[in-house]
Structures are given as structure tokens and as C-alpha cells.
Coordinates of C-alpha atoms in Angstrom, one line a residue:
Chain Y
M1 CA 22.2 -24.0 6.8
T2 CA 19.5 -25.6 9.0
L3 CA 16.3 -23.8 9.6
K4 CA 17.3 -23.0 13.2
S5 CA 20.6 -21.5 12.4
K6 CA 19.0 -19.5 9.5
R7 CA 16.5 -18.2 12.0
K8 CA 19.3 -17.2 14.4
H9 CA 21.1 -15.5 11.6
N10 CA 17.9 -13.5 10.8
M11 CA 17.5 -12.5 14.4
F12 CA 21.0 -11.2 14.5
F13 CA 20.5 -9.2 11.4
T14 CA 17.2 -7.8 12.8
Y15 CA 18.9 -6.6 16.0
L16 CA 21.8 -5.2 14.1
V17 CA 19.4 -3.0 12.1
I18 CA 17.5 -2.0 15.3
V19 CA 20.7 -1.0 17.0
L20 CA 21.9 1.0 13.9
I21 CA 18.7 3.0 13.7
G22 CA 18.8 3.5 17.4
I23 CA 22.3 4.9 17.2
I24 CA 21.3 7.3 14.4
L25 CA 18.3 8.5 16.4
L26 CA 19.9 8.8 19.8
Y27 CA 23.4 9.8 19.0
P28 CA 22.6 13.5 18.8
I29 CA 21.0 13.5 22.3
V30 CA 23.9 11.5 23.8
W31 CA 26.3 13.8 22.2
M32 CA 24.4 16.8 23.5
F33 CA 24.7 15.4 27.0
F34 CA 28.5 15.0 26.8
A35 CA 28.9 18.4 25.1
T36 CA 27.5 20.0 28.2
F37 CA 30.9 19.3 29.8
K38 CA 33.0 20.4 26.9
T39 CA 34.7 23.7 26.0
N40 CA 34.2 25.2 22.5
D41 CA 37.7 23.9 21.7
E42 CA 36.7 20.4 22.6
I43 CA 33.4 20.6 20.8
F44 CA 35.0 21.6 17.5
N45 CA 38.4 20.1 17.5
S46 CA 37.8 16.6 18.9
I47 CA 35.7 13.9 17.4
K48 CA 35.6 12.0 20.8
L49 CA 32.3 11.6 22.4
L50 CA 33.5 11.7 26.0
P51 CA 34.7 15.0 27.4
K52 CA 38.3 15.4 28.8
S53 CA 36.9 16.1 32.3
F54 CA 33.5 16.3 33.9
S55 CA 33.3 19.9 35.0
F56 CA 29.9 21.5 35.9
Q57 CA 31.2 25.0 35.0
N58 CA 29.0 25.2 31.9
F59 CA 25.9 24.4 33.9
I60 CA 26.7 27.1 36.5
D61 CA 27.6 29.7 33.8
G62 CA 24.6 28.8 31.7
W63 CA 22.2 28.8 34.6
N64 CA 23.3 32.3 35.7
G65 CA 22.5 33.6 32.2
S66 CA 24.0 36.7 30.7
G67 CA 22.6 39.4 33.0
K68 CA 20.4 39.9 36.0
V69 CA 17.9 37.2 35.2
T70 CA 18.9 33.6 35.8
Y71 CA 17.4 30.5 34.4
A72 CA 15.6 29.9 37.7
T73 CA 13.3 32.8 36.6
Y74 CA 12.8 31.3 33.2
F75 CA 12.0 27.9 34.6
I76 CA 9.5 29.4 37.1
N77 CA 7.9 31.5 34.2
T78 CA 7.7 28.4 32.1
F79 CA 5.9 26.4 34.8
L80 CA 3.6 29.4 35.6
L81 CA 2.6 29.4 31.9
V82 CA 2.5 25.6 31.3
L83 CA 0.9 24.1 34.5
P84 CA -2.3 26.3 34.6
T85 CA -2.7 25.9 30.9
V86 CA -2.6 22.1 31.3
I87 CA -5.0 22.1 34.2
F88 CA -7.5 24.5 32.5
T89 CA -7.3 22.4 29.3
I90 CA -8.1 19.2 31.1
V91 CA -11.0 20.6 33.1
S92 CA -12.6 22.4 30.2
S93 CA -12.1 19.6 27.7
C94 CA -13.6 17.2 30.1
L95 CA -16.7 19.2 30.7
V96 CA -17.3 19.8 27.0
A97 CA -16.6 16.2 26.1
Y98 CA -19.2 15.1 28.7
G99 CA -21.7 17.6 27.2
F100 CA -21.2 16.1 23.7
A101 CA -20.9 12.4 24.7
R102 CA -23.8 12.1 27.2
F103 CA -26.6 14.4 26.1
K104 CA -29.0 14.7 23.2
F105 CA -29.9 18.3 22.3
P106 CA -31.0 20.2 19.2
G107 CA -28.1 21.2 16.9
K108 CA -25.8 18.6 18.4
N109 CA -24.7 17.3 15.0
I110 CA -23.9 20.7 13.7
L111 CA -21.9 21.7 16.8
F112 CA -20.0 18.4 16.7
A113 CA -19.2 19.0 13.0
L114 CA -17.9 22.5 14.0
L115 CA -15.8 21.0 16.7
I116 CA -14.3 18.5 14.2
S117 CA -13.6 21.2 11.7
T118 CA -11.6 23.2 14.2
L119 CA -9.3 20.2 14.4
M120 CA -8.0 21.4 11.1
L121 CA -8.0 25.1 11.9
P122 CA -4.4 26.2 11.6
N123 CA -3.0 28.4 14.4
A124 CA -1.4 30.7 11.7
I125 CA -4.8 31.8 10.5
I126 CA -6.1 33.0 13.8
I127 CA -2.9 34.4 15.3
V128 CA -3.2 37.9 13.9
P129 CA -6.7 38.7 15.2
R130 CA -6.0 37.0 18.5
Y131 CA -3.0 39.2 18.9
T132 CA -4.9 42.4 18.2
M133 CA -7.7 41.2 20.5
F134 CA -5.4 40.3 23.3
S135 CA -3.4 43.5 23.0
K136 CA -6.6 45.5 23.3
L137 CA -7.4 43.5 26.5
G138 CA -3.9 44.3 27.8
W139 CA -2.9 40.7 27.8
I140 CA 0.4 41.1 26.0
N141 CA 3.3 40.1 28.3
N142 CA 1.2 38.0 30.6
Y143 CA 0.1 34.5 30.3
M144 CA -3.6 35.1 29.6
P145 CA -3.2 34.4 25.9
F146 CA -2.3 30.9 26.9
Y147 CA -4.8 30.5 29.7
A148 CA -7.8 31.8 27.9
P149 CA -7.9 29.3 25.1
A150 CA -7.3 26.5 27.7
I151 CA -10.2 27.8 29.9
L152 CA -12.5 28.0 26.9
A153 CA -11.7 24.5 25.6
C154 CA -10.1 25.6 22.4
Y155 CA -8.0 22.5 22.1
P156 CA -10.3 20.3 19.9
F157 CA -7.8 17.4 19.9
F158 CA -8.3 16.8 23.6
V159 CA -12.1 17.4 23.5
Y160 CA -12.4 14.9 20.7
M161 CA -10.1 12.4 22.3
L162 CA -12.2 12.5 25.6
I163 CA -15.5 12.2 23.7
Q164 CA -14.2 9.1 22.1
F165 CA -13.1 7.7 25.4
L166 CA -16.4 8.6 27.1
R167 CA -18.3 6.8 24.3
G168 CA -16.5 3.6 25.3
I169 CA -17.8 3.9 28.9
P170 CA -21.2 2.1 29.2
R171 CA -24.2 4.5 29.7
D172 CA -25.7 2.1 32.2
L173 CA -23.4 3.6 34.7
D174 CA -25.0 7.1 34.2
E175 CA -28.4 5.5 34.4
S176 CA -27.7 3.7 37.6
A177 CA -26.2 6.9 39.1
Y178 CA -29.4 8.7 38.0
I179 CA -31.6 6.1 39.8
D180 CA -29.4 6.6 42.9
G181 CA -30.3 10.3 42.7
C182 CA -27.1 11.7 41.2
G183 CA -27.3 14.9 39.2
T184 CA -25.4 15.2 36.0
F185 CA -22.4 16.9 37.5
R186 CA -22.1 14.4 40.3
T187 CA -22.3 11.6 37.8
L188 CA -19.4 13.1 35.9
V189 CA -17.3 13.8 39.0
S190 CA -17.9 10.6 41.0
I191 CA -18.7 8.0 38.4
L192 CA -17.1 8.9 35.1
L193 CA -14.0 10.9 36.1
P194 CA -12.3 8.0 38.0
L195 CA -12.8 5.8 34.8
M196 CA -11.4 8.6 32.6
K197 CA -8.1 8.8 34.4
P198 CA -5.9 7.2 31.7
A199 CA -7.3 9.4 29.0
L200 CA -7.1 12.5 31.1
F201 CA -3.5 11.7 32.0
S202 CA -2.5 11.2 28.3
A203 CA -4.2 14.5 27.4
A204 CA -2.4 16.3 30.3
L205 CA 1.0 14.9 29.2
F206 CA 0.6 15.9 25.6
Q207 CA -0.7 19.4 26.5
F208 CA 2.3 19.8 28.8
L209 CA 4.7 18.7 26.1
W210 CA 3.3 20.9 23.4
T211 CA 3.0 24.0 25.6
Y212 CA 6.4 23.5 27.1
N213 CA 8.0 23.2 23.6
D214 CA 5.9 25.9 22.0
Y215 CA 8.0 28.8 20.7
F216 CA 5.9 30.7 18.1
N217 CA 3.1 31.8 20.5
S218 CA 5.6 32.7 23.3
L219 CA 7.5 34.8 20.8
I220 CA 4.5 36.7 19.8
F221 CA 2.8 37.2 23.2
I222 CA 5.7 37.7 25.5
N223 CA 8.3 40.4 24.9
S224 CA 9.7 41.5 28.3
G225 CA 12.8 39.6 29.4
S226 CA 11.6 39.1 33.0
R227 CA 8.6 37.1 31.7
Y228 CA 10.5 35.0 29.2
T229 CA 10.0 31.3 29.1
I230 CA 12.9 28.9 28.6
S231 CA 12.3 28.7 24.8
L232 CA 12.6 32.5 24.5
A233 CA 15.6 32.7 26.8
L234 CA 17.5 29.9 24.9
R235 CA 17.0 31.6 21.6
L236 CA 18.2 34.9 23.2
S237 CA 21.3 33.2 24.6
L238 CA 22.1 31.9 21.1
D239 CA 22.0 35.4 19.6
S240 CA 23.2 37.6 22.3
E241 CA 26.9 36.7 22.3
S242 CA 29.2 37.4 19.3
V243 CA 31.2 34.2 20.0
V244 CA 28.7 31.6 21.2
N245 CA 29.8 29.5 24.1
W246 CA 28.4 26.3 22.8
G247 CA 29.2 24.1 25.9
K248 CA 27.2 26.6 28.0
L249 CA 24.4 26.6 25.6
M250 CA 24.3 22.8 25.4
A251 CA 24.2 22.7 29.2
I252 CA 21.1 24.9 29.5
S253 CA 19.5 23.3 26.5
F254 CA 20.0 20.0 28.2
I255 CA 18.6 21.2 31.5
S256 CA 15.6 22.6 29.6
V257 CA 14.7 19.2 28.1
T258 CA 15.3 17.3 31.3
P259 CA 11.8 17.8 32.7
L260 CA 10.5 16.2 29.5
F261 CA 12.8 13.3 29.9
I262 CA 11.8 12.7 33.5
L263 CA 8.1 13.0 32.6
F264 CA 8.5 10.7 29.6
F265 CA 10.2 7.9 31.5
A266 CA 7.9 8.2 34.5
A267 CA 4.8 8.0 32.3
Q268 CA 5.9 6.4 29.0
K269 CA 3.0 4.0 29.1
Y270 CA 0.6 6.9 28.8
F271 CA 2.6 8.6 26.1
V272 CA 2.9 5.6 23.9
E273 CA -0.7 4.4 24.5
G274 CA -2.0 7.9 24.0
I275 CA -0.4 8.1 20.6
A276 CA -1.2 4.6 19.6
T277 CA -4.9 4.7 20.6
S278 CA -6.1 8.2 19.9
G279 CA -3.9 9.1 17.0
L280 CA -2.4 12.2 18.8
K281 CA 0.5 13.7 16.9
G282 CA 3.7 13.7 18.9
Chain K
M1 CA -32.1 -4.3 29.1
K2 CA -35.2 -3.7 31.2
A3 CA -33.5 -1.2 33.5
K4 CA -32.4 0.7 30.4
T5 CA -35.8 1.2 28.9
K6 CA -37.2 2.1 32.3
V7 CA -34.6 4.8 32.8
R8 CA -34.8 6.4 29.4
T9 CA -37.9 8.1 30.5
S10 CA -38.8 11.7 30.0
A11 CA -37.5 12.6 33.5
Y12 CA -34.0 11.3 32.6
R13 CA -34.1 12.9 29.2
K14 CA -35.4 16.2 30.6
R15 CA -31.9 16.8 31.9
D16 CA -30.6 17.1 28.4
Y17 CA -30.9 20.9 28.4
Q18 CA -28.0 20.8 30.9
A19 CA -25.7 19.9 28.1
F20 CA -25.4 23.5 27.3
L21 CA -23.9 24.2 30.7
Y22 CA -21.1 21.8 29.9
L23 CA -20.7 23.1 26.4
L24 CA -20.6 26.7 27.6
P25 CA -16.8 27.0 27.8
W26 CA -16.4 25.6 24.3
L27 CA -19.4 27.7 22.8
L28 CA -17.6 30.8 24.1
G29 CA -14.2 29.6 23.1
F30 CA -15.3 28.6 19.7
S31 CA -17.1 31.8 18.9
L32 CA -14.6 34.3 20.5
L33 CA -11.3 32.6 20.0
Q34 CA -11.8 30.6 16.9
L35 CA -14.7 31.7 14.7
Y36 CA -14.3 35.5 15.3
P37 CA -10.5 35.5 14.7
F38 CA -11.1 33.3 11.6
V39 CA -13.6 35.7 10.1
S40 CA -11.7 38.8 11.1
S41 CA -8.5 37.6 9.6
L42 CA -10.4 37.1 6.3
Y43 CA -11.7 40.7 6.6
Y44 CA -8.2 42.1 7.6
S45 CA -6.7 40.4 4.6
F46 CA -8.7 42.9 2.4
T47 CA -7.6 45.9 4.4
D48 CA -4.7 48.2 5.2
Y49 CA -4.3 47.6 8.8
Q50 CA -1.4 48.8 11.0
I51 CA -1.9 47.8 14.6
T52 CA -2.0 51.4 15.7
S53 CA -4.9 52.5 13.4
E54 CA -8.2 51.1 12.3
P55 CA -8.4 48.7 9.3
V56 CA -9.1 50.5 6.0
W57 CA -10.7 48.6 3.2
A58 CA -8.2 48.0 0.4
G59 CA -9.9 45.3 -1.7
L60 CA -7.6 42.8 -3.3
K61 CA -4.5 45.0 -2.9
N62 CA -2.7 42.8 -0.4
Y63 CA -3.2 39.7 -2.5
I64 CA -2.2 41.5 -5.7
S65 CA 1.0 42.7 -4.2
L66 CA 1.7 39.3 -2.7
F67 CA 1.6 37.6 -6.0
T68 CA 2.9 40.3 -8.3
T69 CA 5.5 42.5 -6.5
D70 CA 6.5 40.6 -3.4
T71 CA 9.2 38.2 -4.6
E72 CA 10.0 37.4 -1.0
F73 CA 6.6 35.9 -0.6
T74 CA 6.6 33.8 -3.8
N75 CA 10.0 32.6 -2.7
S76 CA 8.6 31.7 0.7
L77 CA 5.8 29.8 -0.9
K78 CA 8.2 27.8 -2.9
V79 CA 10.4 27.1 0.2
T80 CA 7.4 26.0 2.2
I81 CA 6.1 23.7 -0.4
T82 CA 9.5 22.2 -0.9
Y83 CA 9.8 21.7 2.9
T84 CA 6.4 20.0 3.0
L85 CA 7.2 17.8 0.0
Y86 CA 10.4 16.7 1.7
T87 CA 9.3 16.2 5.3
V88 CA 5.8 14.8 5.0
P89 CA 6.6 11.8 2.7
G90 CA 10.1 11.5 4.3
K91 CA 8.7 11.2 7.8
L92 CA 5.9 8.9 6.8
I93 CA 8.0 6.6 4.7
M94 CA 10.6 6.3 7.5
A95 CA 7.9 5.7 10.1
L96 CA 6.2 3.1 8.0
A97 CA 9.3 1.3 7.0
V98 CA 10.6 1.1 10.6
A99 CA 7.2 0.1 11.9
V100 CA 6.9 -2.7 9.4
F101 CA 10.4 -3.8 10.2
L102 CA 9.6 -3.9 14.0
N103 CA 6.2 -5.6 13.5
R104 CA 7.3 -9.1 14.4
N105 CA 8.2 -11.1 17.5
I106 CA 11.0 -9.1 18.9
K107 CA 12.1 -9.2 22.5
G108 CA 12.3 -5.8 24.1
I109 CA 9.9 -4.2 21.6
N110 CA 8.5 -1.8 24.2
L111 CA 12.0 -0.5 25.0
I112 CA 12.8 0.0 21.4
R113 CA 9.5 1.8 20.8
T114 CA 10.3 4.0 23.7
L115 CA 13.8 4.9 22.6
Y116 CA 12.8 5.6 19.0
Y117 CA 10.1 7.9 20.3
I118 CA 12.6 10.1 22.2
P119 CA 13.4 12.5 19.3
S120 CA 9.7 13.3 18.9
L121 CA 9.5 14.2 22.5
F122 CA 11.6 17.4 22.0
G123 CA 9.9 18.0 18.7
G124 CA 10.0 21.6 17.7
S125 CA 11.8 22.8 20.8
V126 CA 14.3 25.5 20.6
A127 CA 16.8 23.4 22.5
T128 CA 16.7 20.8 19.7
A129 CA 17.0 23.4 17.0
I130 CA 20.1 24.8 18.7
L131 CA 21.6 21.3 19.0
W132 CA 20.9 20.7 15.3
K133 CA 22.6 24.0 14.3
L134 CA 25.7 23.0 16.3
L135 CA 25.9 19.4 14.9
F136 CA 25.8 20.6 11.3
L137 CA 28.2 23.7 11.6
D138 CA 31.1 23.8 9.2
N139 CA 33.4 22.6 11.9
G140 CA 30.7 20.7 13.8
V141 CA 30.6 17.0 14.6
I142 CA 28.9 15.8 11.5
N143 CA 31.6 17.3 9.3
A144 CA 34.2 15.9 11.7
L145 CA 32.6 12.4 11.2
L146 CA 32.7 13.0 7.4
S147 CA 36.4 13.8 7.6
A148 CA 37.1 10.7 9.6
L149 CA 35.4 8.7 6.9
H150 CA 37.5 10.5 4.3
L151 CA 34.4 12.1 2.8
P152 CA 34.3 15.7 1.7
N153 CA 32.9 18.2 4.2
I154 CA 29.6 19.9 3.5
Q155 CA 28.7 23.5 4.3
F156 CA 25.3 22.6 5.6
W157 CA 24.1 26.0 6.7
G158 CA 26.1 28.1 4.3
N159 CA 24.9 26.7 1.1
P160 CA 21.3 27.5 -0.1
K161 CA 21.1 24.1 -1.7
T162 CA 21.8 22.1 1.6
A163 CA 20.3 24.4 4.3
L164 CA 16.7 23.4 3.7
P165 CA 17.3 19.7 3.4
T166 CA 19.3 19.8 6.7
I167 CA 16.3 21.5 8.4
C168 CA 14.0 18.9 6.8
A169 CA 16.3 16.2 8.3
L170 CA 15.5 17.6 11.8
E171 CA 11.8 17.0 11.1
I172 CA 12.3 13.6 9.6
W173 CA 14.4 12.6 12.6
Q174 CA 11.2 12.9 14.7
F175 CA 9.4 10.1 12.9
G176 CA 8.9 8.1 16.1
S177 CA 5.4 9.3 17.0
S178 CA 4.1 8.4 13.6
M179 CA 5.9 5.1 13.9
V180 CA 4.2 4.3 17.2
M181 CA 0.8 4.9 15.5
F182 CA 1.7 2.7 12.5
L183 CA 2.9 -0.1 14.8
A184 CA -0.4 0.0 16.7
A185 CA -2.3 -0.1 13.4
L186 CA -0.2 -3.0 12.1
K187 CA -0.9 -5.0 15.3
N188 CA -4.6 -4.7 14.4
V189 CA -4.3 -6.2 10.9
P190 CA -6.0 -9.6 11.2
A191 CA -3.5 -12.5 11.1
D192 CA -5.8 -14.7 9.1
L193 CA -5.5 -12.4 6.1
Y194 CA -1.8 -13.3 6.0
E195 CA -2.5 -16.9 6.5
A196 CA -5.0 -17.0 3.7
A197 CA -2.6 -15.1 1.4
A198 CA 0.3 -17.5 2.3
I199 CA -1.9 -20.5 1.4
D200 CA -2.7 -18.8 -2.0
G201 CA 1.0 -18.5 -2.5
A202 CA 1.4 -14.7 -2.1
K203 CA 5.0 -13.5 -1.6
P204 CA 6.0 -11.2 1.3
V205 CA 6.2 -8.2 -1.1
Q206 CA 2.8 -8.9 -2.5
Q207 CA 1.4 -9.4 1.1
F208 CA 2.9 -6.0 2.0
F209 CA 1.3 -4.1 -0.8
K210 CA -2.0 -6.1 -1.0
I211 CA -2.7 -6.6 2.7
T212 CA -0.6 -4.5 5.0
I213 CA -0.8 -1.2 3.2
P214 CA -4.6 -1.3 2.4
Q215 CA -5.3 -2.3 6.0
I216 CA -3.6 0.7 7.6
T217 CA -4.5 3.3 5.0
P218 CA -6.9 5.1 7.5
I219 CA -4.0 5.9 9.8
I220 CA -1.7 6.8 6.9
F221 CA -4.4 9.2 5.7
F222 CA -4.8 10.7 9.1
N223 CA -1.1 11.2 9.4
L224 CA -0.8 12.7 6.0
I225 CA -3.3 15.4 6.7
N226 CA -2.0 16.2 10.1
Q227 CA 1.7 16.3 9.1
T228 CA 0.9 18.5 6.0
I229 CA -1.0 21.0 8.1
T230 CA 1.9 21.1 10.6
A231 CA 4.6 21.3 7.9
L232 CA 3.0 24.2 6.0
Q233 CA 3.1 26.2 9.3
N234 CA 6.7 25.4 10.2
F235 CA 8.5 28.2 11.9
T236 CA 10.7 27.4 14.8
S237 CA 13.5 25.4 13.2
A238 CA 13.9 27.8 10.3
F239 CA 13.8 30.8 12.6
V240 CA 16.2 29.6 15.2
I241 CA 18.7 27.7 13.1
T242 CA 19.1 29.8 9.9
N243 CA 16.8 32.8 10.4
G244 CA 15.6 32.1 6.9
G245 CA 19.0 32.2 5.2
P246 CA 21.2 31.7 3.4
L247 CA 19.8 33.8 0.5
K248 CA 16.3 33.2 1.9
S249 CA 16.6 29.5 1.1
T250 CA 14.9 28.5 4.3
Y251 CA 12.6 31.5 4.6
V252 CA 9.3 29.6 5.1
L253 CA 5.9 31.1 5.1
G254 CA 5.6 31.0 8.9
M255 CA 8.6 33.4 9.0
K256 CA 7.2 35.7 6.4
L257 CA 4.0 35.8 8.3
Y258 CA 5.9 36.6 11.5
K259 CA 8.0 39.3 10.0
E260 CA 5.1 41.1 8.3
G261 CA 2.7 40.7 11.2
F262 CA 4.8 41.0 14.3
S263 CA 7.9 42.9 13.3
Y264 CA 6.3 45.4 10.9
F265 CA 2.8 45.1 12.4
K266 CA 1.3 45.0 8.9
M267 CA -1.7 43.1 10.2
G268 CA -3.7 43.2 6.9
Y269 CA -0.8 42.0 4.9
A270 CA 0.0 39.2 7.4
S271 CA -3.6 38.1 7.4
A272 CA -3.5 37.8 3.6
I273 CA -0.4 35.6 3.9
S274 CA -2.2 33.4 6.5
W275 CA -5.2 33.1 4.1
V276 CA -3.0 32.0 1.3
M277 CA -1.6 29.4 3.7
F278 CA -5.1 28.4 4.7
V279 CA -6.3 28.0 1.1
I280 CA -3.3 25.7 0.4
I281 CA -4.1 23.6 3.4
M282 CA -7.8 23.4 2.4
V283 CA -6.9 22.5 -1.2
V284 CA -4.5 19.8 -0.1
T285 CA -7.0 18.4 2.5
L286 CA -9.8 18.4 -0.1
L287 CA -7.7 16.7 -2.7
L288 CA -6.7 14.1 -0.1
F289 CA -10.3 13.6 1.0
R290 CA -11.4 13.4 -2.7
S291 CA -8.8 10.8 -3.5
S292 CA -9.3 8.9 -0.2
S293 CA -12.2 6.8 -1.6
M294 CA -9.7 5.4 -4.1
W295 CA -7.0 4.4 -1.6
V296 CA -8.3 4.6 2.0
H297 CA -9.8 1.3 3.1
Y298 CA -12.2 1.4 6.0
A299 CA -12.9 -2.0 7.7
D300 CA -16.6 -1.3 8.3
E301 CA -17.4 -0.4 4.7

């Protein structure tokens, strides 16, 4: 075997492995997509990937839900919960990161150490007191338990990520802005914010993803059906019928992950760069 | 440089007090939504506290019953530790192996990276949990595939021995995000290290263990801690897919905490469970940090 043909041989092997791993990873999702067109009978009794016919009945039935509330409501609820949470998180994290990255003040090291230590504070440990506190405030069944931590910068991951990003922006810019008569807030808004766009965008994407997928907190803080998010509604659909109509369930599950798909492919650069550079967990 | 020294005058530095205006949201958030709940849950864990009444001091009672009479809890502890021991190494080894494999001149690497990331995108969503449940049903597609290959069928969800590993598989399936991190770290390993090693006659396997691994230990370390904290708190997959069964074989600590705290509203007892969880996380993290000087290699040291 010549060196060149050996190389070709190697390349072929490499791509074969890549494709095999790819199939294992993506087959469930492709299968899910085609299952949305299938009946229970087809899902269980046929190994074929493609459905017999492409009927949208599962989507229509699934969307209409079991009772008075349709998935339109659950989608609107989810976005009412997620979008403000994302915006609040970005604004508050940005302000706090600026405070840490650009000022010298007494106690800074201690406060920064506290911020870092909250990176490892598990949600499970604070959920019980948060629940009692929020229920005293009458916040159960509305989205304040999600907004409040976002408004008050309780997402140390993003604060830390933005601090790191700000440290990479030369301070000379701040100083020139100061000479030109900018106050600290204007320096942040007109000089630094435009430069922080990629980091802010990554943070927003991940906060969207995590809040959208979150189930534990929604389960605890929301218990009336009309305020349900998609996660809660899906779980309810799984349990509510004695014989599960899987095709229907796959159809709404698929619709529920579609926004994530769209977002991911529209902004994959920010996702992948965000993980690669800042060590965000996915 | 001149402008710099000129600007760093007292007038410029005098604005430093404004830092607290920017920190204000976090100062409030930290004290009200993180520190206060943290301290209260420790206090609650030593009380009898039903949500409707005030907490009553009970000393170590909650902890004593957790470890002596509550077999459901000791079982949960075992299940959670098993889950963590399967998923964290499983996910990291997969991520590392695939990242090392992809770390060469491959056309279309960006597309591959993107596609491999997709399972992580849905992560712990309920939709994915439902999909997983359906795939591994007794008459589901995985068993159909096994039949087609003339392999015996497996009762994935019905058998206490297989239910937990099947849930772990869902977690390991999402190794893409760790893989992306490892790939980025591998790209940063200086190429001259390999060249020098090759000149010295080091074999690829030696290069992998003597150069690659030591160079990316910081990111492995970071992942290890993060994944462990997440795994110990797992809830959604076990709750949605098996609801803890069969025979409590997937009844993780997160579920136990949920049941005690938010079904029975035994807030004191639930807090004690969360503190046991926290102590485990702290011990694991401390052990990892302690051992890190032995195996984590920082470039600037």
C-alpha cells in the first residue's frame, strides 16, 4: 500500500466512524419526527422509519390538548415566562459584571469570592425556603419566582462569564470616554455594550435554553392548568390518558422542541463558541 | 501609556463608589434569594416544619430518621450515587474520546460538531424524556431493532436492573456539550509539544497520556465538578419516565426531596434531605480540589 492510498483508507475509516456516531446520536430525533405522523399501531408494529402516510392529524389533535386549554396557551405561557426571564437576566448580569470588572472598592475580593461560591450552590438546597418565601408573597402560580432571581442577578454563571468578557476589553476605552465627559453609565451603554454583544447573545441563548427546558421549578411554582408551561402540559398529557396516543404525544413534543431547533440553527455560532470559550454547560 | 497615568487620577477613581449602584441587584439577590434561603434551609432541617405552621425546633430528629428508619431515603442515596457514578464518567469519557477522535484535519468539522451537539440542546426537557420512554418500551423501537438483529428483547423499564442504566443512557447521549469544550481545549494544546515528543520517539498512545491529557486537565476538572453537581440533583428524567420505579430502582434523591417537600409539605424533612445532598456535593468537590494539585496541570504555574 502506498502512503497515499493508506491515507485515503484512513480517511474513509474516519468518516465511517463519524457517520456511525452521528446515526446513534441523531436517530432518536429523526425517528421522533417521523413518529409524529404515525398511529400507535405503526409505532409499535413496524420497524420502518418512514410513516405509511403523512397526515397532520396527530398535530391537530395534540395541539388541541385534552380539554379546554390548547397548546397555544401553553406556548404563550412558556414565552411569558421565558422571555422576560432572559431579558432580566441579561440586563442585571451586565450591570453587576460591569460593577465587578471596572471598579475598585473595599471588600471587592470578598464579594467576588462569594459570587464564585454561588456558582456551586445547588438549586436543591435553596428551593424549600424559596418556596415558603414566595408562597408568603403570593407568588405561587405566577411567574415572579422566575423573574425575581433574574432581576436580582442570581445567575452567577452569566455574571462570571460577562466579567471575564469585560476583562478582555481594554480599559483605555473607559478612560477615553471619561476624558470625553461620559459618566459611568454612559460608558457602559454606549462604549462597552456594543462590544459585549457576542457575550450577551451567548448568555441570552443559554438562559433561554435552560429556562425553556426547565421542569423542576415549573412543577414546584406553577400548579394551575391555565398557567402551565409546555413542560408541565407535556407531562400531563403523558399521564392523563389510560391508553397513551404516542403519535399525538410525539407531535406536540416535536412542536415543543422546534423553537430550540430554529434558534440553534439560526445562532449555532454563538452556542458553540459560547460553550467552547466560557465553559458553559450545555 | 502617558494618557493612562494621567487619567488614573483621584477624580477618575472617585467614581468607584458607584460600583455599589451596579452591584445593587446582585447584593439584594445574593442576600435575599441565595444566602437567606441557604441559611434557612439549614435551620429548617433541624425543625418540624409543615408549611401551614411555624417551624418547631427538633434537633437532629430529621437526620436521625433519615439514616435510621427511612429506608426509602437510604435507597435514594444509593440510586443517586449509582446514577452519578454511571453518568459523569460515562459522559466525560464519551466526550473526550469523540473529541480526541475529531481533533484532526477533517472537512466539515463545524457541521459535525453542530450535529453532535443537538442531543445536548434538548437536555433535560420533558419532550426528550417522553421520547426516551417510548423508544425503550417493551414493544418499542429499540426492542424491535433487537428482534431484527435476532437478539433477545429487554424489559428496559420493567426490570429494576435495567431501568436506571437506561435513564443514565439518556444523560450520556447528551455528551455533545462537553465534547465541544474538550475540542476547544484540544485545539489549544501547542503543536510543538507533539513535534518534540515525536522527535523523541513517543508513540501516539504515549503522546495521548503524557501530553494531551495533562494539557486539558483544567477543563476536565471543571466538567467533572459541574457534571457531578448536576447529576446529584437529577430529577426530570426519573420523574417523567419511570416515576422512580420499578421497585424504587430509579427513585433519585431529587424525587425524594420533591415528594417530601412539595407533595407532603414536610419542609423541615425536605430541607434535611437537601442538606445531605449539599454535604455530598461539598465533600466530592473538596476531594476533587484536594486531589487536583496531583493531576490538574495549569499552564501558567
